[in-house]
Amino acid sequence: MTDLTAVDATLAPAEKPANRPAKKPERPYFSSGPCAKPPGWSADKLSADSLGRSHRAKIGKTRLAYCIDLMRELLNLPETHRIGIVPGSDTGAFEMAMWTMLGARPVTTLAWESFGEGWVTDAAKQLKLDPTIIRADYGQLPDLNGVNFAHDVLFTWNGTTSGVRVPNADWIPADREGLTFADATSAVFAYEIDWTKIDVATFSWQKVLGGEGGHGVLILGPRAVERLETYTPAWPLPKVFRLVSKGKLAEGVFKGETINTPSMLAVEDAIFALEWGKSIGGLSGLIARSNANAAALNRIVEERNWLGHLAADPASRSTTSVCLTVEGADEAFIKSFAALLEKEGAAYDVAGYRDAPAGLRIWCGATVETADIEALGPWLDWAYATVKAA
């Protein structure tokens, strides 16, 4: 690694790793959403037969249903749970669930990063539900043992902007009275999820699958379906949120009959990623790749005294959206750091989220190659030394 022991404001920029026996990542795509495409992806490999056709034609409904079936297979999702493609990416899917099911019971919202805070805002200021709010600082988890499951409970399984995740579902009781709502967009396809503990889950293809944005996925367990069929919210629902017709779940939504017009190109892109995931061993193969990437990045961190993990506890540290601290860095430092790496084509989109503490965020999901994570180390050293010297 680059010797940084004498780096100070008077030191000239470090020598670029390109001038040494260090190579750049071949695929320097480390954005935390949209994320790197699966290895081997190219647009000409996507099936185009459904393009230019109605999504309600047989071919469109067949491809949408196939996409749903692939997601069910890769997630090992039980038949008790419905899975549907909905508008608005993960945000749209989660807000659809909130607007259609909350209000029947008291609500508890958990927040330890930006998107969790977004659900707090929705529950408190938009739906005016006066929720119980349990917060933790970036890098920390709140006390999960203090959650009242007589309430409906909203949480992010993997905090994309903080790099903090729940370690498992053991803290959720099987005999809970309320529903559990999991924003799992950076978690699905990267962790084992106990679906018996999850009543509502949402995600988008643009995370672990490396798919395109704009479409969300909504998973409903049987208790969520019961809520939908027995409870009517006090507020009006826009058309794109309506999951019930004549008092019964609109089952077509969960068979490929989408509420609004989907992009069939995005659907084909998701199918490509799902078929790739299946080809590498399904869920276990996807998890193994994420774990290997996170381990490679952790080795880089451990070898450098100026790098650290925002999530201090390894048990709750994300293996997908890994958030790092940089010694002495502020927002301007990180902006310059990330810009240097992007200019060199060594790493794209590695600055932390705008609302998070200043630092780096490096995606380690399954579509990233471990060799590309390993190649990052010398380039991080170079960027750090260069910005320090400036």
Short mmCIF file of N, CA and C in Angstrom, two decimals, residues 12 40 43 75 129 144 154 192 205 224 228 263 282 287 297 363 385:
data_model
loop_
_atom_site.label_atom_id
_atom_site.label_comp_id
_atom_site.label_asym_id
_atom_site.label_seq_id
_atom_site.Cartn_x
_atom_site.Cartn_y
_atom_site.Cartn_z
N ALA A 12 3.68 16.45 -1.84
CA ALA A 12 3.22 16.41 -3.22
C ALA A 12 2.28 15.22 -3.39
N GLY A 40 -21.15 -9.89 -17.53
CA GLY A 40 -21.56 -10.42 -18.82
C GLY A 40 -22.77 -9.73 -19.43
N ALA A 43 -26.86 -4.93 -23.49
CA ALA A 43 -28.24 -4.68 -23.89
C ALA A 43 -28.70 -5.64 -24.98
N LEU A 75 -35.69 -16.11 -4.11
CA LEU A 75 -35.85 -15.68 -2.72
C LEU A 75 -36.32 -16.80 -1.79
N LEU A 129 -50.16 9.85 11.99
CA LEU A 129 -50.48 8.70 12.82
C LEU A 129 -49.90 8.79 14.22
N LEU A 144 -33.46 -3.16 19.56
CA LEU A 144 -34.55 -3.87 18.91
C LEU A 144 -35.42 -4.62 19.90
N LEU A 154 -42.39 -0.47 11.36
CA LEU A 154 -41.73 -0.14 10.09
C LEU A 154 -40.22 -0.06 10.31
N GLU A 192 -30.23 -14.14 4.03
CA GLU A 192 -31.34 -15.03 4.31
C GLU A 192 -32.37 -14.24 5.11
N TRP A 205 -35.38 -3.58 -8.24
CA TRP A 205 -34.39 -4.36 -8.99
C TRP A 205 -33.03 -3.67 -9.07
N ALA A 224 -50.85 -9.54 6.01
CA ALA A 224 -51.02 -8.27 5.29
C ALA A 224 -52.23 -8.33 4.37
N LEU A 228 -55.58 -5.88 4.40
CA LEU A 228 -56.10 -5.18 3.22
C LEU A 228 -57.58 -5.47 3.00
N SER A 263 -42.36 -0.74 -17.79
CA SER A 263 -41.39 -0.79 -18.87
C SER A 263 -41.02 -2.25 -19.10
N GLY A 282 -28.28 -19.52 -7.37
CA GLY A 282 -29.44 -18.96 -6.72
C GLY A 282 -29.08 -18.08 -5.53
N ILE A 287 -25.57 -14.57 -2.18
CA ILE A 287 -25.10 -14.21 -0.85
C ILE A 287 -23.59 -14.40 -0.74
N LEU A 297 -13.31 -5.89 0.99
CA LEU A 297 -13.26 -4.48 1.36
C LEU A 297 -12.84 -4.33 2.82
N TRP A 363 -20.44 -0.15 -2.86
CA TRP A 363 -21.40 -1.23 -3.02
C TRP A 363 -20.66 -2.56 -3.19
N ALA A 385 -4.02 10.42 -0.30
CA ALA A 385 -2.78 11.17 -0.21
C ALA A 385 -2.83 12.42 -1.06
#
